[in-house]
XYZ file of C-alpha atoms in Angstrom:
696
model
C -25.564 22.663 55.575
C -23.621 20.367 57.945
C -19.848 20.323 58.401
C -19.333 17.398 56.020
C -21.234 19.116 53.230
C -19.247 22.307 53.802
C -15.973 20.427 53.689
C -17.025 18.623 50.491
C -17.994 21.910 48.832
C -14.697 23.502 49.875
C -12.761 20.485 48.621
C -14.625 20.590 45.313
C -13.746 24.262 44.818
C -10.059 23.447 45.319
C -10.366 20.369 43.091
C -11.930 22.268 40.170
C -9.350 25.060 40.524
C -6.523 22.551 40.247
C -5.394 22.926 43.839
C -5.204 19.172 44.230
C -3.143 19.036 47.431
C -5.685 21.139 49.327
C -8.581 19.120 47.904
C -6.891 15.833 48.816
C -6.306 17.005 52.392
C -9.962 17.870 52.863
C -11.208 14.579 51.339
C -8.887 12.638 53.641
C -9.994 14.702 56.657
C -13.607 13.753 55.969
C -12.700 10.080 55.582
C -10.797 10.007 58.865
C -14.016 10.771 60.687
C -16.380 9.068 58.195
C -14.435 6.250 56.465
C -17.383 5.260 54.285
C -18.473 8.738 53.128
C -19.321 7.994 49.430
C -18.793 11.479 47.973
C -15.371 11.859 49.587
C -14.379 8.362 48.458
C -15.493 9.006 44.882
C -13.853 12.406 44.525
C -10.622 11.288 46.176
C -10.633 8.346 43.735
C -11.003 10.745 40.793
C -8.185 12.883 42.167
C -5.931 9.829 42.539
C -6.576 8.896 38.900
C -5.759 12.456 37.843
C -2.365 12.162 39.513
C -1.585 8.773 37.941
C -2.526 6.572 40.897
C -5.130 4.676 38.924
C -5.315 1.446 40.884
C -5.782 3.270 44.175
C -8.258 5.651 42.570
C -10.372 2.896 41.030
C -10.436 1.074 44.374
C -11.708 4.207 46.120
C -14.414 4.716 43.509
C -15.511 1.091 43.849
C -15.770 1.568 47.649
C -17.945 4.627 47.035
C -20.330 2.618 44.838
C -20.463 -0.187 47.395
C -21.481 2.353 50.015
C -23.999 4.112 47.765
C -24.918 3.013 44.231
C -25.052 6.155 42.092
C -25.455 6.599 38.308
C -23.047 9.530 38.021
C -20.364 7.713 39.984
C -20.799 4.601 37.838
C -20.440 6.728 34.713
C -17.306 8.431 36.075
C -15.752 5.078 36.908
C -16.591 3.850 33.429
C -14.716 6.820 31.942
C -11.639 6.071 34.050
C -11.700 2.395 33.089
C -12.107 3.286 29.391
C -9.103 5.576 29.550
C -7.142 2.722 31.111
C -8.114 0.392 28.251
C -10.300 -1.738 30.515
C -13.187 -1.526 28.087
C -15.148 -4.599 29.195
C -15.221 -3.337 32.791
C -16.158 0.140 31.576
C -19.121 -1.264 29.636
C -20.359 -2.998 32.788
C -20.188 0.272 34.763
C -21.971 2.274 32.057
C -24.738 -0.309 31.932
C -25.009 -0.179 35.713
C -25.318 3.625 35.520
C -28.123 3.260 32.958
C -29.878 0.671 35.124
C -29.794 3.139 37.996
C -30.873 6.014 35.777
C -32.320 5.031 32.374
C -32.707 8.663 31.271
C -28.984 9.442 31.593
C -27.840 10.596 28.071
C -24.136 10.898 28.971
C -24.020 7.285 30.137
C -25.693 6.082 26.911
C -23.184 8.112 24.872
C -20.229 6.762 26.833
C -21.544 3.219 26.523
C -21.659 3.785 22.764
C -18.001 4.857 22.801
C -16.953 1.719 24.658
C -18.998 -0.553 22.384
C -17.435 1.156 19.357
C -13.993 0.368 20.780
C -14.875 -3.326 20.920
C -16.161 -3.283 17.343
C -19.832 -3.658 18.284
C -20.866 -0.937 15.867
C -24.588 -1.597 15.682
C -24.904 -1.681 19.471
C -22.815 1.488 19.699
C -25.090 3.239 17.189
C -28.143 2.182 19.225
C -26.603 3.713 22.372
C -25.884 6.989 20.584
C -29.427 7.117 19.233
C -30.752 6.531 22.756
C -28.630 9.435 24.024
C -29.939 11.655 21.218
C -33.501 10.580 21.942
C -33.055 11.679 25.547
C -31.278 14.886 24.566
C -31.921 15.956 20.948
C -29.424 18.833 21.274
C -26.480 16.596 22.255
C -23.819 17.453 19.611
C -21.165 14.998 20.833
C -23.577 12.085 20.466
C -24.205 13.137 16.849
C -20.450 13.337 16.262
C -19.971 9.843 17.662
C -22.923 8.365 15.779
C -21.574 9.813 12.547
C -18.199 8.169 13.192
C -19.874 4.778 13.595
C -21.990 5.249 10.473
C -18.821 6.061 8.544
C -17.173 2.859 9.787
C -20.291 1.009 8.638
C -19.788 2.666 5.204
C -23.182 4.369 5.503
C -21.603 7.583 4.245
C -24.753 9.494 3.333
C -26.206 8.835 6.785
C -22.885 9.831 8.337
C -22.892 13.136 6.452
C -26.421 13.956 7.603
C -25.629 13.102 11.217
C -22.386 15.090 11.162
C -24.153 18.088 9.622
C -26.617 18.029 12.524
C -23.676 18.118 14.955
C -22.277 21.145 13.124
C -25.664 22.889 13.287
C -25.885 22.297 17.026
C -22.264 23.254 17.744
C -20.779 25.319 14.888
C -17.773 26.131 17.032
C -16.938 22.472 17.771
C -13.866 21.612 15.687
C -14.416 17.881 16.162
C -17.831 18.149 14.498
C -16.311 19.714 11.364
C -13.500 17.150 11.336
C -16.027 14.357 11.566
C -18.061 15.842 8.726
C -14.860 15.879 6.685
C -14.354 12.197 7.465
C -17.859 11.411 6.243
C -17.313 13.324 2.987
C -13.958 11.595 2.587
C -15.656 8.218 2.902
C -17.943 9.195 0.036
C -14.827 10.329 -1.897
C -16.091 13.923 -2.050
C -12.588 15.278 -1.615
C -13.412 18.956 -2.111
C -16.121 18.927 0.561
C -13.901 16.898 2.903
C -11.037 19.372 2.534
C -13.361 22.315 3.202
C -14.634 20.708 6.412
C -11.122 19.906 7.599
C -9.990 23.474 6.898
C -12.912 24.823 8.935
C -11.995 22.490 11.794
C -8.425 23.808 11.700
C -9.672 27.391 11.842
C -11.328 26.457 15.138
C -8.457 24.290 16.418
C -5.254 25.035 14.462
C -3.090 22.451 16.235
C -5.311 19.367 16.150
C -3.075 16.587 14.838
C -5.905 14.324 13.650
C -7.395 17.026 11.452
C -4.029 17.910 9.935
C -3.499 14.211 9.238
C -6.951 13.808 7.683
C -6.459 16.857 5.468
C -3.072 15.563 4.328
C -4.688 12.287 3.218
C -7.223 14.187 1.108
C -4.590 16.484 -0.386
C -2.513 13.426 -1.282
C -5.452 11.991 -3.224
C -5.916 15.356 -4.938
C -2.294 15.316 -6.060
C -1.462 18.407 -4.002
C 1.662 16.868 -2.621
C 3.389 19.971 -1.254
C 0.356 20.975 0.809
C -0.184 17.368 1.857
C 3.350 17.136 3.192
C 2.961 20.435 5.072
C -0.145 19.268 6.934
C 1.267 15.790 7.533
C 4.369 17.255 9.155
C 2.218 19.551 11.296
C 0.259 16.513 12.438
C 3.467 14.691 13.287
C 4.843 17.694 15.189
C 1.837 17.513 17.511
C 1.771 13.713 17.724
C 5.207 12.199 17.117
C 4.296 8.644 18.088
C 1.495 8.010 15.573
C 2.664 5.340 13.110
C -0.155 6.085 10.654
C 1.116 9.623 10.213
C 4.566 8.340 9.303
C 2.915 6.007 6.776
C 1.044 8.980 5.323
C 4.288 10.940 5.034
C 5.867 7.968 3.277
C 2.994 7.835 0.782
C 3.378 11.550 0.074
C 7.144 11.358 -0.374
C 6.754 8.325 -2.643
C 4.248 10.245 -4.788
C 6.774 13.089 -4.981
C 9.437 10.664 -6.170
C 11.465 10.761 -2.946
C 11.746 7.004 -2.506
C 14.532 7.166 0.048
C 12.550 9.642 2.154
C 9.562 7.335 1.893
C 11.655 4.402 3.070
C 12.758 6.366 6.139
C 9.145 7.284 6.933
C 7.894 3.705 6.575
C 10.761 2.402 8.685
C 9.889 4.936 11.410
C 6.263 3.756 11.301
C 7.379 0.160 11.729
C 9.614 1.054 14.676
C 6.723 2.861 16.358
C 4.258 0.036 15.799
C 6.001 -3.284 14.996
C 2.804 -5.227 15.630
C 0.954 -3.159 13.057
C 3.705 -3.571 10.504
C 1.200 -4.424 7.772
C 0.721 -0.644 7.559
C 4.349 0.061 6.705
C 6.411 -2.986 5.785
C 4.811 -3.760 2.369
C 5.177 -0.103 1.397
C 8.754 -0.049 2.654
C 9.567 -3.181 0.671
C 8.016 -1.788 -2.517
C 10.179 1.345 -2.299
C 13.295 -0.430 -1.058
C 13.402 -2.958 -3.904
C 14.360 -0.216 -6.359
C 16.549 1.863 -4.060
C 20.292 2.026 -4.542
C 20.597 2.937 -0.857
C 19.134 -0.396 0.294
C 21.375 -3.411 -0.205
C 19.903 -6.759 -1.267
C 20.759 -8.129 2.182
C 18.940 -5.284 3.927
C 15.939 -5.880 1.695
C 16.019 -9.595 2.470
C 16.132 -8.899 6.210
C 13.050 -6.638 5.998
C 11.250 -9.104 3.740
C 11.920 -11.952 6.152
C 10.600 -9.783 8.995
C 7.356 -9.215 7.087
C 7.219 -12.889 6.164
C 7.450 -13.886 9.830
C 4.698 -11.427 10.724
C 2.398 -12.847 8.021
C 3.222 -16.396 9.039
C 2.423 -15.672 12.697
C -1.141 -14.818 11.678
C -1.687 -17.902 9.534
C -2.536 -21.540 10.210
C -1.138 -23.338 7.151
C -3.206 -26.106 5.593
C -1.679 -29.586 5.471
C -1.736 -31.345 2.098
C -1.694 -35.122 1.795
C 0.724 -35.768 -1.074
C -0.807 -39.087 -2.105
C -4.359 -37.775 -2.071
C -3.319 -34.675 -4.025
C -1.596 -36.855 -6.601
C -4.695 -39.050 -6.972
C -6.973 -36.033 -7.394
C -4.734 -34.470 -10.045
C -4.281 -37.681 -12.040
C -5.905 -37.704 -15.449
C -6.882 -34.039 -15.490
C -5.174 -30.758 -16.409
C -3.045 -29.190 -13.709
C -5.061 -26.522 -11.887
C -2.992 -23.340 -11.754
C -4.336 -20.343 -9.841
C -3.197 -16.799 -10.624
C -3.653 -14.300 -7.776
C -3.412 -10.630 -8.681
C -4.933 -7.154 -8.262
C -3.665 -6.245 -11.730
C -5.611 -8.344 -14.197
C -6.187 -5.233 -16.294
C -4.225 -2.555 -18.215
C -1.105 -3.001 -16.141
C 2.313 -4.628 -16.666
C 0.943 -7.883 -15.245
C -1.939 -7.857 -17.719
C 0.410 -6.932 -20.571
C 2.784 -9.822 -19.872
C 0.011 -12.327 -19.171
C -2.579 -11.840 -21.908
C -0.892 -13.330 -24.969
C 0.578 -16.219 -22.986
C -2.782 -17.268 -21.527
C -4.300 -17.149 -24.998
C -1.969 -19.978 -26.022
C -2.043 -22.152 -22.895
C -2.917 -25.761 -23.717
C -6.070 -26.414 -21.692
C -5.477 -30.161 -21.857
C -2.318 -29.594 -19.785
C -3.127 -26.526 -17.688
C -6.432 -25.224 -16.299
C -5.840 -21.538 -15.452
C -8.033 -20.029 -12.729
C -8.023 -16.336 -11.786
C -8.293 -14.816 -8.318
C -8.715 -11.051 -8.529
C -7.865 -9.026 -5.426
C -8.936 -5.625 -6.792
C -12.339 -4.689 -8.242
C -11.052 -2.541 -11.141
C -11.753 -3.968 -14.596
C -11.203 -2.716 -18.142
C -10.900 -3.948 -21.729
C -7.831 -6.011 -20.863
C -9.797 -7.667 -18.059
C -12.522 -8.598 -20.494
C -10.002 -10.238 -22.809
C -8.224 -11.990 -19.945
C -11.449 -13.490 -18.614
C -11.863 -15.389 -21.851
C -8.535 -17.134 -21.245
C -9.326 -18.426 -17.739
C -11.474 -21.458 -17.032
C -12.857 -19.657 -13.960
C -12.677 -16.148 -12.522
C -13.122 -15.499 -8.802
C -12.990 -12.268 -6.848
C -11.308 -12.260 -3.450
C -12.255 -8.616 -2.870
C -13.804 -8.130 0.559
C -12.758 -11.539 1.868
C -10.574 -11.770 4.940
C -7.295 -13.638 4.563
C -8.521 -16.955 5.963
C -11.690 -16.944 3.859
C -9.698 -16.208 0.720
C -7.280 -19.027 1.524
C -10.139 -21.467 2.153
C -11.724 -20.474 -1.148
C -8.544 -21.365 -3.026
C -8.129 -24.581 -1.012
C -11.686 -25.576 -1.855
C -11.012 -25.112 -5.561
C -8.322 -27.773 -5.444
C -5.572 -25.596 -6.883
C -2.363 -27.536 -7.534
C 0.009 -24.656 -8.277
C -0.726 -21.144 -7.005
C 1.021 -18.136 -8.565
C 1.455 -14.770 -6.866
C 1.429 -11.938 -9.401
C 1.785 -9.013 -6.994
C 4.570 -9.395 -4.468
C 4.745 -6.285 -2.314
C 2.614 -4.087 -4.567
C -0.740 -2.594 -3.574
C -3.684 -4.961 -2.968
C -1.336 -7.922 -2.768
C -2.605 -11.190 -1.315
C 0.717 -12.418 0.060
C -0.788 -13.122 3.514
C -3.092 -15.647 1.819
C -0.087 -17.620 0.588
C 1.098 -18.049 4.191
C -1.917 -20.302 4.736
C -0.502 -22.591 2.019
C -3.816 -23.071 0.176
C -1.995 -24.926 -2.608
C 0.774 -27.525 -2.222
C 3.009 -25.706 -4.729
C 3.307 -21.919 -4.663
C 5.381 -19.529 -6.727
C 5.788 -15.808 -7.444
C 6.154 -14.431 -10.960
C 6.151 -11.107 -12.902
C 4.264 -9.006 -10.322
C 7.310 -7.970 -8.330
C 11.084 -7.913 -8.633
C 12.547 -9.205 -5.374
C 11.912 -11.817 -2.717
C 8.497 -11.919 -1.061
C 10.055 -12.979 2.249
C 7.282 -15.579 2.507
C 8.673 -19.008 3.354
C 5.418 -20.624 2.190
C 6.187 -19.613 -1.414
C 8.366 -22.306 -2.951
C 9.725 -20.667 -6.090
C 10.445 -17.375 -7.780
C 10.199 -17.649 -11.559
C 12.809 -15.830 -13.604
C 15.606 -16.552 -16.069
C 19.392 -16.754 -15.999
C 19.659 -12.966 -16.340
C 17.378 -11.834 -13.499
C 18.249 -14.833 -11.293
C 21.985 -15.394 -11.711
C 23.434 -18.093 -9.485
C 25.579 -15.506 -7.710
C 22.445 -13.781 -6.381
C 20.408 -16.763 -5.168
C 21.060 -15.681 -1.584
C 18.821 -12.633 -2.207
C 15.712 -14.831 -1.954
C 13.850 -17.047 0.484
C 12.268 -18.769 -2.525
C 14.103 -21.277 -4.697
C 14.930 -19.847 -8.141
C 13.106 -21.408 -11.081
C 14.771 -20.322 -14.287
C 12.928 -20.411 -17.579
C 15.234 -21.231 -20.501
C 14.770 -17.839 -22.161
C 13.252 -14.510 -21.064
C 10.935 -14.844 -18.059
C 8.242 -12.576 -19.570
C 6.391 -12.390 -22.872
C 5.089 -9.108 -24.275
C 1.514 -8.739 -25.495
C 1.400 -6.359 -28.475
C -1.363 -3.722 -28.477
C -4.662 -4.870 -30.031
C -4.297 -2.267 -32.798
C -1.626 -1.532 -35.366
C 0.801 1.271 -34.587
C 3.172 1.794 -37.485
C 6.877 2.247 -36.801
C 8.023 5.538 -38.329
C 11.473 6.255 -39.687
C 14.313 7.264 -37.376
C 13.311 10.731 -36.055
C 16.874 12.064 -35.920
C 17.117 11.804 -39.699
C 14.482 14.507 -40.129
C 14.886 16.406 -36.849
C 18.629 16.812 -37.193
C 19.127 16.093 -33.507
C 19.018 13.048 -31.246
C 16.051 12.472 -28.940
C 16.488 10.186 -25.965
C 13.335 9.031 -24.198
C 11.943 7.449 -21.059
C 8.218 6.709 -20.692
C 8.141 4.949 -17.303
C 7.458 5.825 -13.677
C 9.025 9.056 -12.507
C 9.864 7.436 -9.167
C 12.606 5.544 -11.010
C 14.182 8.843 -12.088
C 16.288 9.494 -9.013
C 18.805 12.298 -8.581
C 21.530 9.796 -9.425
C 19.789 8.912 -12.696
C 19.284 12.567 -13.559
C 22.985 13.243 -12.989
C 23.993 10.524 -15.448
C 21.342 11.438 -18.020
C 22.461 15.058 -17.796
C 26.046 13.963 -18.433
C 24.799 12.019 -21.441
C 22.915 15.042 -22.800
C 25.999 17.188 -22.373
C 28.047 14.596 -24.279
C 25.695 14.457 -27.270
C 25.484 17.947 -28.749
C 21.984 19.442 -29.190
C 20.386 16.216 -27.965
C 17.031 16.244 -26.197
C 15.296 14.137 -23.553
C 11.619 13.209 -23.896
C 9.984 12.145 -20.614
C 6.411 10.893 -20.714
C 4.451 9.802 -17.612
C 0.946 10.380 -16.189
C 2.483 12.212 -13.224
C 3.696 14.920 -15.605
C 0.105 16.079 -16.049
C 0.785 17.965 -12.808
C 2.370 21.340 -13.504
C 4.285 21.389 -10.222
C 5.934 18.054 -11.032
C 6.915 19.337 -14.475
C 8.546 22.354 -12.866
C 10.272 20.192 -10.260
C 11.638 17.866 -12.929
C 12.950 20.754 -15.019
C 14.631 22.185 -11.938
C 16.337 18.895 -11.140
C 17.909 18.840 -14.603
C 18.756 22.553 -14.472
C 20.956 21.852 -11.444
C 23.161 19.859 -13.851
C 23.175 22.535 -16.520
C 20.393 21.153 -18.737
C 18.198 23.985 -20.010
C 14.392 23.461 -19.920
C 14.149 23.757 -23.726
C 16.140 20.506 -24.037
C 13.393 18.625 -22.199
C 10.021 17.497 -23.485
C 7.773 16.703 -20.516
C 4.473 15.081 -21.427
C 1.665 13.557 -19.397
C -0.763 10.722 -20.064
C -2.406 9.997 -23.394
C -4.657 7.292 -24.889
C -2.847 3.996 -25.390
C -2.524 4.263 -29.175
C -1.113 7.793 -28.909
C 1.236 6.570 -26.185
C 2.753 4.002 -28.555
C 2.874 6.541 -31.384
C 4.939 8.817 -29.134
C 7.834 6.372 -29.491
C 8.068 7.557 -33.093
C 9.572 10.749 -31.640
C 12.345 8.857 -29.806
C 15.650 7.652 -31.255
C 17.018 5.839 -28.215
C 15.212 4.913 -25.000
C 17.004 5.115 -21.664
C 16.561 2.710 -18.767
C 16.994 4.140 -15.254
C 18.857 2.339 -12.492
C 18.821 0.432 -10.233
C 15.052 0.200 -10.870
C 15.336 -0.609 -14.552
C 12.710 -0.197 -17.240
C 10.569 -3.299 -17.668
C 7.304 -2.875 -19.523
C 8.543 0.267 -21.235
C 11.577 -1.645 -22.514
C 9.323 -4.178 -24.213
C 7.128 -1.401 -25.601
C 10.108 0.557 -26.908
C 11.564 -2.510 -28.642
C 8.163 -3.239 -30.164
C 8.198 0.273 -31.627
C 11.707 -0.167 -33.067
C 13.440 1.872 -30.362
C 16.572 0.317 -28.806
C 17.069 0.751 -25.067
C 20.312 1.641 -23.297
C 20.695 0.222 -19.791
C 23.242 -0.097 -16.994
C 24.163 -3.541 -15.699
C 22.890 -4.119 -12.177
C 23.374 -6.249 -9.086
C 19.848 -7.453 -8.268
C 16.643 -8.739 -9.900
C 15.029 -5.324 -10.400
C 18.202 -4.004 -12.054
C 18.414 -6.995 -14.429
C 14.909 -6.789 -15.946
C 15.934 -4.576 -18.853
C 19.075 -6.664 -19.328
C 16.968 -9.815 -19.701
C 14.842 -8.293 -22.467
C 17.832 -6.839 -24.305
C 19.699 -10.151 -24.263
C 16.564 -11.907 -25.504
C 16.191 -9.402 -28.359
C 19.850 -9.770 -29.324
C 20.855 -6.349 -27.997
C 23.379 -7.405 -25.381
C 25.787 -4.686 -26.533
C 23.248 -2.080 -25.335
C 24.025 -3.061 -21.717
C 26.704 -0.822 -20.196
C 29.053 -2.235 -17.575
C 29.667 1.171 -15.958
C 28.322 4.705 -15.937
C 31.167 5.885 -18.091
C 30.395 3.103 -20.559
C 26.724 4.144 -20.468
C 27.619 7.603 -21.751
C 30.212 6.288 -24.213
C 27.742 3.830 -25.706
C 25.140 6.588 -26.074
C 27.618 8.725 -27.979
C 28.736 5.830 -30.173
C 25.209 4.683 -31.010
C 24.043 8.182 -31.939
C 26.979 8.484 -34.311
C 25.984 5.276 -36.116
C 22.794 6.452 -37.781
C 22.777 3.617 -40.295
C 22.681 1.019 -37.535
C 19.931 2.887 -35.673
C 17.877 3.139 -38.851
C 18.295 -0.587 -39.490
C 17.254 -1.428 -35.932
C 14.217 0.788 -36.388
C 13.065 -1.371 -39.274
C 13.915 -4.786 -37.846
C 13.449 -4.699 -34.062
C 9.749 -5.599 -34.075
C 10.382 -8.710 -36.163
C 13.332 -9.570 -33.926
C 11.133 -9.321 -30.829
C 8.423 -11.485 -32.396
C 10.980 -14.161 -33.243
C 12.242 -14.281 -29.638
C 10.640 -15.658 -26.491
C 9.864 -12.031 -25.572
C 7.317 -11.923 -28.397
C 6.616 -15.545 -29.367
C 3.605 -16.270 -27.159
C 2.938 -19.865 -28.308
C 6.563 -20.776 -27.611
C 6.506 -19.058 -24.226
C 3.228 -20.787 -23.297
C 4.808 -24.198 -23.884
C 7.773 -23.183 -21.691
C 5.493 -21.994 -18.879
C 3.337 -25.125 -19.051
C 6.474 -27.251 -18.758
C 7.596 -25.237 -15.721
C 4.287 -25.691 -13.897
C 4.228 -29.417 -14.666
C 7.829 -29.801 -13.496
C 7.061 -27.991 -10.230
C 4.171 -30.357 -9.669
C 6.232 -33.427 -10.496
C 8.923 -32.277 -8.092
C 6.293 -31.898 -5.363
C 4.986 -35.421 -5.995
C 8.523 -36.769 -5.846
C 9.277 -34.657 -2.742
C 12.539 -33.716 -4.419
C 12.993 -30.370 -2.702
C 16.771 -30.456 -2.851
C 17.045 -30.265 -6.624
C 17.873 -26.959 -8.264
C 16.923 -25.648 -11.649
């Protein structure tokens, strides 16, 4: 062994032991006498990268390769470049390493990683398979191949590959985590959770595994556990926006909307460019939050609108050509929604579409979610065409709508899940509006109108929206009765001897503030009861949590009836056990108000200061129940007491409310259809006249 080799060996010992100063001194000593010594150059370059001097380190490693091409050195340089985000350069170095040494499994595996980062999944998979072919007992290559197969949605293949990694390296936590990911992709939640738990036994602090397990537990409805693991993930990795989004989803499922808002806002602050992860969720929660002012909501909505617009290239419509194409034919109106099924959108759409005059309006559906049911089947019969946008990217979806020659395009989702708002930013139709799917501004400047009525869109609140208000003359929605007869029973308090208040909507609307007022109401009406019915109450822990929240205000558990989901006919029949329905605030009862009125049950609500708080008001005014709207919380309780003391009036309402609803625009579908047709035609006429300054 010569002096140089001895010095290199000594330097390497220091280097591996972490004694970097000593190693650096020896490398530099060698290079003073042999400036082109490739091993010293390469190792000094690696050391420089380890200490954060990446540019100098990469330059030294390049000099080493110029002096002596070497596969290992090329591979090492590729790793450094990958870590620096210079993926294209890393790929070139890995390929050079393979050219120098075709049987180099590590280089093939690393090339696969870099190709995966660029989205070249098939090429990445081929590199991993080559690595495995060269070394069949290479567990990391199996782990990586499984990850690619999962991204390709080849979940069964991914499971098999991940299982092989676990067999080869049962103590490798990453292998178990990856197997959990593959099971999760196949929606085998129990198997996924078991794999994640095994991974955490091997590596208890891995943030990715805690995060993955929290996502599965959320789907399983195990919210407490999900939150625990999500917070553990965040403790180890505070800057991961996706983890904050996950926490927001968990808190929202638990009914903590304000906590969810904080989590989504934190995610947006961490990753403003990836705001599509958090902003729509934040906006959904914020619209019904008393803590968020309408101006704050508008600011966030505008921010999301600008982000969507920055990713779109709006189509230009020639007004004269559009007018010529539309002349002499029905107006083509497209309805874009993920909820063309048993959902409030489906409920408020079905009966209206059944009475649309096809000589005036040609309705065309664009579904953004694959779920279908009996309501979907009935809705399909009322559209002239039905198209699925599922799986299409935003531009392709927009071009599909443009190609169909839609005149007026209606958003029926707003900031709810599976929304297609980004499509509207491409302006695929010359006239665009939002209606019934959401309850606040979209923030999308490309949407011309928001359809409502004088109750949900009072002139004093026009500044809450980027869209122009379009007010229908009566209620802005029309209820579709169930397709089976559910008889209205007599007033239950007459036989029960006590008053039963009820609320059958989302538990997320039942905030601590709402519970405080409802508890005050229960205390004011002796021996009264509260009947809450919601699918979430199938979970025993949520039942217990709800009972505890009322107990804080002195309401004993025996005064509550907490009931979960039931078949639709039994759901309607449950209203026969309710004397008076209660609307929460500020996120008021919408669909459940219409359902309660249909079943002869009047609804008590609190006057609000924004669209979402006015929905119940609109329906009550339309049904002639304006005196059931309380101007204050004190009035809310006083009205409840007064109404329960007037049994004769309640009994009369019980018998007459359904007929009253049917005689109003809330239940008269043919009348509402004519109103909606007129609105669409007027929007189109305004577009042709370019009269954008007029107000409805």
